[in-house]
Amino acid sequence: MDTYSTHCSKNPAACPGFAKTQTASRARTIASRSAPVATVFLRDAEPQDELEQRLVECAVQADVEVNRRWFGGRRPHDDECLEEIEVEVDGCMESMTRAAALGREKHAVALACARKGLGESSAETYGIEQRYRFYRANSVLEHVSPEEEKRLLARGCPQGLWRTIKPDLLLQGGDDGRRACRVFDFKFPCLEGKRPQWTRYGKKSAFAGSDQGTIYSEAFGCKAVIISPVGVIR
């Protein structure tokens, strides 16, 4: 399996600044249950445990795989990231930037990798892309079933999903299964030099003025963490 370090070593033009950071970066060998041993150069915070290590490896795999699919392995240029393209979403064509389209594909690959790595034995502990309705004023968190989510969207009632949140991955805790002790989101910046960061909610959102990390932390009662191909953002 190709990784960030091996990919950049073979294609230095695809990874600006890699040569400069390679000697300063500390290589960490990551063993994944779903993949061979691989070496990843982490340019942000080091993973704290095996779970974070495996998730970073999934992010690296997704980044390399999708960039290879679209660009033959190189990273996209900024003008390519900002280009508007048509993408099929739920059977309909939707206009979005190439950066958004790449992010969607990389999320899908990374989440599939996470599901495979966590395994069936962890199904009751980990939740992947589970939606919750969060009443911030009184700190009430409600589970939104996949069936309810599909029904609301099929009926053209997206307002029914107002004040909902959907983290990529959470480690559940507590008797009711609705509180999490760890929350993770994958982020794949497209523009060169852009640091992975939490998305801020727009003016029409129930959480306007806040970002995902803040809301996740409030809703689940723990620190939310970004997982990216370049490491962990806390």
PDB file of C-alpha atoms in Angstrom:
ATOM      1  CA  MET A   1       0.000   0.000   0.000  1.00  0.00           C
ATOM      2  CA  ASP A   2       1.327   3.411  -0.925  1.00  0.00           C
ATOM      3  CA  THR A   3       1.602   5.919   1.949  1.00  0.00           C
ATOM      4  CA  TYR A   4       2.204   9.637   2.253  1.00  0.00           C
ATOM      5  CA  SER A   5       5.950   9.230   2.687  1.00  0.00           C
ATOM      6  CA  THR A   6       6.495   6.684  -0.091  1.00  0.00           C
ATOM      7  CA  HIS A   7       4.157   8.590  -2.395  1.00  0.00           C
ATOM      8  CA  CYS A   8       6.011  11.851  -1.797  1.00  0.00           C
ATOM      9  CA  SER A   9       9.398  10.187  -2.148  1.00  0.00           C
ATOM     10  CA  LYS A  10       8.373   8.919  -5.586  1.00  0.00           C
ATOM     11  CA  ASN A  11       6.547  12.131  -6.559  1.00  0.00           C
ATOM     12  CA  PRO A  12       8.247  15.093  -4.805  1.00  0.00           C
ATOM     13  CA  ALA A  13       6.409  17.598  -7.019  1.00  0.00           C
ATOM     14  CA  ALA A  14       3.118  16.377  -5.614  1.00  0.00           C
ATOM     15  CA  CYS A  15       4.105  17.233  -2.023  1.00  0.00           C
ATOM     16  CA  PRO A  16       5.451  20.790  -1.685  1.00  0.00           C
ATOM     17  CA  GLY A  17       7.884  21.117   1.208  1.00  0.00           C
ATOM     18  CA  PHE A  18       8.213  17.372   1.768  1.00  0.00           C
ATOM     19  CA  ALA A  19      11.965  17.305   1.150  1.00  0.00           C
ATOM     20  CA  LYS A  20      12.502  20.038   3.739  1.00  0.00           C
ATOM     21  CA  THR A  21      10.361  18.383   6.373  1.00  0.00           C
ATOM     22  CA  GLN A  22      11.545  14.839   5.739  1.00  0.00           C
ATOM     23  CA  THR A  23      14.754  15.155   7.744  1.00  0.00           C
ATOM     24  CA  ALA A  24      13.037  17.099  10.514  1.00  0.00           C
ATOM     25  CA  SER A  25      10.035  14.816  10.709  1.00  0.00           C
ATOM     26  CA  ARG A  26      10.154  11.727  12.856  1.00  0.00           C
ATOM     27  CA  ALA A  27       9.052   8.605  11.037  1.00  0.00           C
ATOM     28  CA  ARG A  28       6.619   6.481  12.930  1.00  0.00           C
ATOM     29  CA  THR A  29       5.926   2.875  11.974  1.00  0.00           C
ATOM     30  CA  ILE A  30       2.235   2.168  12.107  1.00  0.00           C
ATOM     31  CA  ALA A  31       0.851  -1.339  12.231  1.00  0.00           C
ATOM     32  CA  SER A  32      -2.745  -1.618  11.059  1.00  0.00           C
ATOM     33  CA  ARG A  33      -4.939  -4.658  11.474  1.00  0.00           C
ATOM     34  CA  SER A  34      -6.311  -4.102   7.989  1.00  0.00           C
ATOM     35  CA  ALA A  35      -3.094  -3.176   6.180  1.00  0.00           C
ATOM     36  CA  PRO A  36       0.612  -4.054   6.057  1.00  0.00           C
ATOM     37  CA  VAL A  37       3.086  -2.159   8.216  1.00  0.00           C
ATOM     38  CA  ALA A  38       3.613   1.304   6.754  1.00  0.00           C
ATOM     39  CA  THR A  39       5.657   4.396   7.507  1.00  0.00           C
ATOM     40  CA  VAL A  40       3.999   7.782   7.747  1.00  0.00           C
ATOM     41  CA  PHE A  41       5.695  11.129   8.278  1.00  0.00           C
ATOM     42  CA  LEU A  42       3.493  13.054  10.690  1.00  0.00           C
ATOM     43  CA  ARG A  43       3.890  16.811  10.471  1.00  0.00           C
ATOM     44  CA  ASP A  44       1.438  17.685  13.234  1.00  0.00           C
ATOM     45  CA  ALA A  45       0.687  16.030  16.571  1.00  0.00           C
ATOM     46  CA  GLU A  46       1.691  12.397  16.965  1.00  0.00           C
ATOM     47  CA  PRO A  47      -1.133   9.864  17.427  1.00  0.00           C
ATOM     48  CA  GLN A  48      -1.555   9.029  21.096  1.00  0.00           C
ATOM     49  CA  ASP A  49      -2.611   5.400  20.680  1.00  0.00           C
ATOM     50  CA  GLU A  50      -3.259   2.602  18.223  1.00  0.00           C
ATOM     51  CA  LEU A  51      -6.711   3.885  17.248  1.00  0.00           C
ATOM     52  CA  GLU A  52      -5.395   7.305  16.202  1.00  0.00           C
ATOM     53  CA  GLN A  53      -2.491   5.638  14.393  1.00  0.00           C
ATOM     54  CA  ARG A  54      -4.874   3.468  12.390  1.00  0.00           C
ATOM     55  CA  LEU A  55      -7.141   6.408  11.550  1.00  0.00           C
ATOM     56  CA  VAL A  56      -4.209   8.501  10.306  1.00  0.00           C
ATOM     57  CA  GLU A  57      -3.167   5.580   8.117  1.00  0.00           C
ATOM     58  CA  CYS A  58      -6.717   5.465   6.709  1.00  0.00           C
ATOM     59  CA  ALA A  59      -6.502   9.190   5.929  1.00  0.00           C
ATOM     60  CA  VAL A  60      -3.163   8.716   4.158  1.00  0.00           C
ATOM     61  CA  GLN A  61      -4.548   5.800   2.149  1.00  0.00           C
ATOM     62  CA  ALA A  62      -7.621   7.828   1.107  1.00  0.00           C
ATOM     63  CA  ASP A  63      -5.547  10.870   0.128  1.00  0.00           C
ATOM     64  CA  VAL A  64      -3.146   8.860  -2.021  1.00  0.00           C
ATOM     65  CA  GLU A  65      -5.830   6.658  -3.596  1.00  0.00           C
ATOM     66  CA  VAL A  66      -8.163   9.479  -4.654  1.00  0.00           C
ATOM     67  CA  ASN A  67      -5.320  11.733  -5.867  1.00  0.00           C
ATOM     68  CA  ARG A  68      -4.093   8.827  -7.975  1.00  0.00           C
ATOM     69  CA  ARG A  69      -7.588   8.314  -9.374  1.00  0.00           C
ATOM     70  CA  TRP A  70      -8.025  11.964 -10.363  1.00  0.00           C
ATOM     71  CA  PHE A  71      -4.485  13.196 -11.045  1.00  0.00           C
ATOM     72  CA  GLY A  72      -2.266  10.156 -11.539  1.00  0.00           C
ATOM     73  CA  GLY A  73      -0.836  10.494  -8.039  1.00  0.00           C
ATOM     74  CA  ARG A  74       0.085  14.183  -7.862  1.00  0.00           C
ATOM     75  CA  ARG A  75      -1.652  16.668  -5.619  1.00  0.00           C
ATOM     76  CA  PRO A  76      -4.159  19.000  -7.332  1.00  0.00           C
ATOM     77  CA  HIS A  77      -3.143  22.577  -8.069  1.00  0.00           C
ATOM     78  CA  ASP A  78      -5.038  25.389  -6.351  1.00  0.00           C
ATOM     79  CA  ASP A  79      -6.883  26.366  -9.539  1.00  0.00           C
ATOM     80  CA  GLU A  80      -8.040  22.754  -9.899  1.00  0.00           C
ATOM     81  CA  CYS A  81      -9.256  22.754  -6.289  1.00  0.00           C
ATOM     82  CA  LEU A  82     -11.382  25.860  -6.909  1.00  0.00           C
ATOM     83  CA  GLU A  83     -12.843  24.680 -10.220  1.00  0.00           C
ATOM     84  CA  GLU A  84     -16.628  24.154 -10.254  1.00  0.00           C
ATOM     85  CA  ILE A  85     -17.659  20.690 -11.441  1.00  0.00           C
ATOM     86  CA  GLU A  86     -20.841  18.600 -11.641  1.00  0.00           C
ATOM     87  CA  VAL A  87     -20.997  15.604  -9.323  1.00  0.00           C
ATOM     88  CA  GLU A  88     -23.722  12.996  -8.894  1.00  0.00           C
ATOM     89  CA  VAL A  89     -25.103  13.066  -5.351  1.00  0.00           C
ATOM     90  CA  ASP A  90     -27.939  10.697  -4.410  1.00  0.00           C
ATOM     91  CA  GLY A  91     -28.872  10.244  -8.064  1.00  0.00           C
ATOM     92  CA  CYS A  92     -28.898  13.962  -8.917  1.00  0.00           C
ATOM     93  CA  MET A  93     -26.206  16.153 -10.436  1.00  0.00           C
ATOM     94  CA  GLU A  94     -24.936  18.812  -8.068  1.00  0.00           C
ATOM     95  CA  SER A  95     -22.487  21.659  -8.668  1.00  0.00           C
ATOM     96  CA  MET A  96     -19.561  21.940  -6.246  1.00  0.00           C
ATOM     97  CA  THR A  97     -15.879  22.781  -6.184  1.00  0.00           C
ATOM     98  CA  ARG A  98     -13.415  20.062  -7.037  1.00  0.00           C
ATOM     99  CA  ALA A  99     -12.076  20.471  -3.485  1.00  0.00           C
ATOM    100  CA  ALA A 100     -15.489  19.485  -2.113  1.00  0.00           C
ATOM    101  CA  ALA A 101     -15.763  16.558  -4.523  1.00  0.00           C
ATOM    102  CA  LEU A 102     -12.313  15.298  -3.577  1.00  0.00           C
ATOM    103  CA  GLY A 103     -13.196  15.662   0.100  1.00  0.00           C
ATOM    104  CA  ARG A 104     -16.337  13.564  -0.359  1.00  0.00           C
ATOM    105  CA  GLU A 105     -14.436  10.782  -2.102  1.00  0.00           C
ATOM    106  CA  LYS A 106     -11.593  10.780   0.407  1.00  0.00           C
ATOM    107  CA  HIS A 107     -14.057  10.664   3.288  1.00  0.00           C
ATOM    108  CA  ALA A 108     -15.740   7.625   1.737  1.00  0.00           C
ATOM    109  CA  VAL A 109     -12.425   5.781   1.329  1.00  0.00           C
ATOM    110  CA  ALA A 110     -11.216   6.722   4.821  1.00  0.00           C
ATOM    111  CA  LEU A 111     -14.467   5.662   6.486  1.00  0.00           C
ATOM    112  CA  ALA A 112     -14.462   2.341   4.619  1.00  0.00           C
ATOM    113  CA  CYS A 113     -10.918   1.804   5.859  1.00  0.00           C
ATOM    114  CA  ALA A 114     -11.969   2.691   9.410  1.00  0.00           C
ATOM    115  CA  ARG A 115     -14.894   0.255   9.297  1.00  0.00           C
ATOM    116  CA  LYS A 116     -12.621  -2.540   8.098  1.00  0.00           C
ATOM    117  CA  GLY A 117      -9.977  -1.754  10.698  1.00  0.00           C
ATOM    118  CA  LEU A 118     -12.388  -1.558  13.616  1.00  0.00           C
ATOM    119  CA  GLY A 119     -13.983  -4.860  12.720  1.00  0.00           C
ATOM    120  CA  GLU A 120     -17.317  -6.356  13.583  1.00  0.00           C
ATOM    121  CA  SER A 121     -16.309  -6.988  17.184  1.00  0.00           C
ATOM    122  CA  SER A 122     -16.205  -3.227  17.803  1.00  0.00           C
ATOM    123  CA  ALA A 123     -19.593  -2.465  16.249  1.00  0.00           C
ATOM    124  CA  GLU A 124     -21.225  -1.747  19.610  1.00  0.00           C
ATOM    125  CA  THR A 125     -18.400   0.531  20.730  1.00  0.00           C
ATOM    126  CA  TYR A 126     -17.748   2.670  17.673  1.00  0.00           C
ATOM    127  CA  GLY A 127     -20.263   4.724  15.742  1.00  0.00           C
ATOM    128  CA  ILE A 128     -19.487   5.815  12.176  1.00  0.00           C
ATOM    129  CA  GLU A 129     -21.463   8.701  10.644  1.00  0.00           C
ATOM    130  CA  GLN A 130     -24.234   8.524  13.217  1.00  0.00           C
ATOM    131  CA  ARG A 131     -26.481  11.575  13.282  1.00  0.00           C
ATOM    132  CA  TYR A 132     -27.669  13.258  16.484  1.00  0.00           C
ATOM    133  CA  ARG A 133     -29.993  16.152  17.221  1.00  0.00           C
ATOM    134  CA  PHE A 134     -28.365  18.500  19.724  1.00  0.00           C
ATOM    135  CA  TYR A 135     -30.391  20.989  21.772  1.00  0.00           C
ATOM    136  CA  ARG A 136     -27.531  23.212  22.833  1.00  0.00           C
ATOM    137  CA  ALA A 137     -29.481  25.453  25.214  1.00  0.00           C
ATOM    138  CA  ASN A 138     -30.305  22.601  27.592  1.00  0.00           C
ATOM    139  CA  SER A 139     -27.565  20.135  26.559  1.00  0.00           C
ATOM    140  CA  VAL A 140     -29.985  17.473  25.301  1.00  0.00           C
ATOM    141  CA  LEU A 141     -28.699  14.977  22.727  1.00  0.00           C
ATOM    142  CA  GLU A 142     -31.061  12.736  20.733  1.00  0.00           C
ATOM    143  CA  HIS A 143     -30.152   9.918  18.377  1.00  0.00           C
ATOM    144  CA  VAL A 144     -31.471  10.274  14.805  1.00  0.00           C
ATOM    145  CA  SER A 145     -31.852   6.860  13.206  1.00  0.00           C
ATOM    146  CA  PRO A 146     -30.624   6.251   9.637  1.00  0.00           C
ATOM    147  CA  GLU A 147     -34.243   5.463   8.723  1.00  0.00           C
ATOM    148  CA  GLU A 148     -35.477   8.832  10.007  1.00  0.00           C
ATOM    149  CA  GLU A 149     -32.666  10.637   8.211  1.00  0.00           C
ATOM    150  CA  LYS A 150     -33.448   8.915   4.897  1.00  0.00           C
ATOM    151  CA  ARG A 151     -37.189   9.523   5.330  1.00  0.00           C
ATOM    152  CA  LEU A 152     -36.745  13.255   5.928  1.00  0.00           C
ATOM    153  CA  LEU A 153     -34.412  13.665   2.975  1.00  0.00           C
ATOM    154  CA  ALA A 154     -36.624  11.567   0.670  1.00  0.00           C
ATOM    155  CA  ARG A 155     -39.627  13.735   1.537  1.00  0.00           C
ATOM    156  CA  GLY A 156     -37.666  16.891   0.806  1.00  0.00           C
ATOM    157  CA  CYS A 157     -37.686  17.927   4.462  1.00  0.00           C
ATOM    158  CA  PRO A 158     -34.068  18.855   5.200  1.00  0.00           C
ATOM    159  CA  GLN A 159     -35.338  21.297   7.856  1.00  0.00           C
ATOM    160  CA  GLY A 160     -36.114  18.210   9.915  1.00  0.00           C
ATOM    161  CA  LEU A 161     -32.368  17.753  10.252  1.00  0.00           C
ATOM    162  CA  TRP A 162     -31.861  21.265  11.600  1.00  0.00           C
ATOM    163  CA  ARG A 163     -29.697  21.348  14.754  1.00  0.00           C
ATOM    164  CA  THR A 164     -28.285  17.903  13.940  1.00  0.00           C
ATOM    165  CA  ILE A 165     -24.623  16.875  13.959  1.00  0.00           C
ATOM    166  CA  LYS A 166     -22.927  13.915  12.273  1.00  0.00           C
ATOM    167  CA  PRO A 167     -19.322  13.249  13.335  1.00  0.00           C
ATOM    168  CA  ASP A 168     -17.315  10.810  11.241  1.00  0.00           C
ATOM    169  CA  LEU A 169     -16.411   8.543  14.130  1.00  0.00           C
ATOM    170  CA  LEU A 170     -17.183   8.399  17.836  1.00  0.00           C
ATOM    171  CA  LEU A 171     -16.210   6.089  20.628  1.00  0.00           C
ATOM    172  CA  GLN A 172     -19.379   5.633  22.638  1.00  0.00           C
ATOM    173  CA  GLY A 173     -19.598   5.434  26.402  1.00  0.00           C
ATOM    174  CA  GLY A 174     -22.288   5.436  29.047  1.00  0.00           C
ATOM    175  CA  ASP A 175     -25.314   3.230  29.578  1.00  0.00           C
ATOM    176  CA  ASP A 176     -27.520   5.011  27.059  1.00  0.00           C
ATOM    177  CA  GLY A 177     -24.942   4.814  24.271  1.00  0.00           C
ATOM    178  CA  ARG A 178     -25.470   8.476  23.420  1.00  0.00           C
ATOM    179  CA  ARG A 179     -22.450   9.949  25.152  1.00  0.00           C
ATOM    180  CA  ALA A 180     -19.036   9.612  23.595  1.00  0.00           C
ATOM    181  CA  CYS A 181     -15.636   9.852  25.165  1.00  0.00           C
ATOM    182  CA  ARG A 182     -13.804  10.400  21.855  1.00  0.00           C
ATOM    183  CA  VAL A 183     -14.924  12.099  18.642  1.00  0.00           C
ATOM    184  CA  PHE A 184     -13.033  12.191  15.332  1.00  0.00           C
ATOM    185  CA  ASP A 185     -13.534  13.871  11.951  1.00  0.00           C
ATOM    186  CA  PHE A 186     -11.477  13.309   8.810  1.00  0.00           C
ATOM    187  CA  LYS A 187     -10.322  16.468   7.016  1.00  0.00           C
ATOM    188  CA  PHE A 188      -8.668  16.655   3.581  1.00  0.00           C
ATOM    189  CA  PRO A 189      -7.655  20.234   2.650  1.00  0.00           C
ATOM    190  CA  CYS A 190      -7.148  20.710  -1.077  1.00  0.00           C
ATOM    191  CA  LEU A 191      -5.416  24.103  -1.305  1.00  0.00           C
ATOM    192  CA  GLU A 192      -1.651  24.021  -0.929  1.00  0.00           C
ATOM    193  CA  GLY A 193      -0.502  24.967   2.567  1.00  0.00           C
ATOM    194  CA  LYS A 194      -3.997  24.964   4.059  1.00  0.00           C
ATOM    195  CA  ARG A 195      -4.051  23.441   7.516  1.00  0.00           C
ATOM    196  CA  PRO A 196      -6.850  21.000   8.365  1.00  0.00           C
ATOM    197  CA  GLN A 197      -9.452  22.823  10.429  1.00  0.00           C
ATOM    198  CA  TRP A 198     -12.988  22.528  11.742  1.00  0.00           C
ATOM    199  CA  THR A 199     -15.814  23.747   9.510  1.00  0.00           C
ATOM    200  CA  ARG A 200     -17.676  26.764  10.852  1.00  0.00           C
ATOM    201  CA  TYR A 201     -21.466  26.682  10.822  1.00  0.00           C
ATOM    202  CA  GLY A 202     -23.244  29.210   8.598  1.00  0.00           C
ATOM    203  CA  LYS A 203     -25.709  31.904   9.571  1.00  0.00           C
ATOM    204  CA  LYS A 204     -28.732  29.682   8.958  1.00  0.00           C
ATOM    205  CA  SER A 205     -27.437  26.912  11.191  1.00  0.00           C
ATOM    206  CA  ALA A 206     -28.640  26.299  14.746  1.00  0.00           C
ATOM    207  CA  PHE A 207     -24.971  26.553  15.699  1.00  0.00           C
ATOM    208  CA  ALA A 208     -24.104  29.750  13.799  1.00  0.00           C
ATOM    209  CA  GLY A 209     -20.880  31.341  14.986  1.00  0.00           C
ATOM    210  CA  SER A 210     -19.384  28.075  16.254  1.00  0.00           C
ATOM    211  CA  ASP A 211     -17.308  25.385  14.594  1.00  0.00           C
ATOM    212  CA  GLN A 212     -17.780  21.623  14.472  1.00  0.00           C
ATOM    213  CA  GLY A 213     -15.108  20.904  17.060  1.00  0.00           C
ATOM    214  CA  THR A 214     -16.736  23.168  19.641  1.00  0.00           C
ATOM    215  CA  ILE A 215     -20.209  21.717  19.088  1.00  0.00           C
ATOM    216  CA  TYR A 216     -18.977  18.118  19.106  1.00  0.00           C
ATOM    217  CA  SER A 217     -17.153  18.723  22.375  1.00  0.00           C
ATOM    218  CA  GLU A 218     -20.223  20.281  23.968  1.00  0.00           C
ATOM    219  CA  ALA A 219     -22.594  17.602  22.690  1.00  0.00           C
ATOM    220  CA  PHE A 220     -20.542  14.544  23.589  1.00  0.00           C
ATOM    221  CA  GLY A 221     -18.623  15.884  26.575  1.00  0.00           C
ATOM    222  CA  CYS A 222     -15.115  15.212  25.268  1.00  0.00           C
ATOM    223  CA  LYS A 223     -12.386  16.716  23.120  1.00  0.00           C
ATOM    224  CA  ALA A 224     -12.984  16.436  19.382  1.00  0.00           C
ATOM    225  CA  VAL A 225      -9.977  15.582  17.201  1.00  0.00           C
ATOM    226  CA  ILE A 226      -9.218  16.093  13.493  1.00  0.00           C
ATOM    227  CA  ILE A 227      -7.580  13.217  11.609  1.00  0.00           C
ATOM    228  CA  SER A 228      -5.760  14.187   8.400  1.00  0.00           C
ATOM    229  CA  PRO A 229      -3.125  12.750   6.055  1.00  0.00           C
ATOM    230  CA  VAL A 230      -0.486  14.924   7.775  1.00  0.00           C
ATOM    231  CA  GLY A 231      -1.324  13.841  11.299  1.00  0.00           C
ATOM    232  CA  VAL A 232      -3.619  14.724  14.180  1.00  0.00           C
ATOM    233  CA  ILE A 233      -5.018  18.183  14.978  1.00  0.00           C
ATOM    234  CA  ARG A 234      -6.126  18.683  18.576  1.00  0.00           C
TER     235      ARG A 234
END
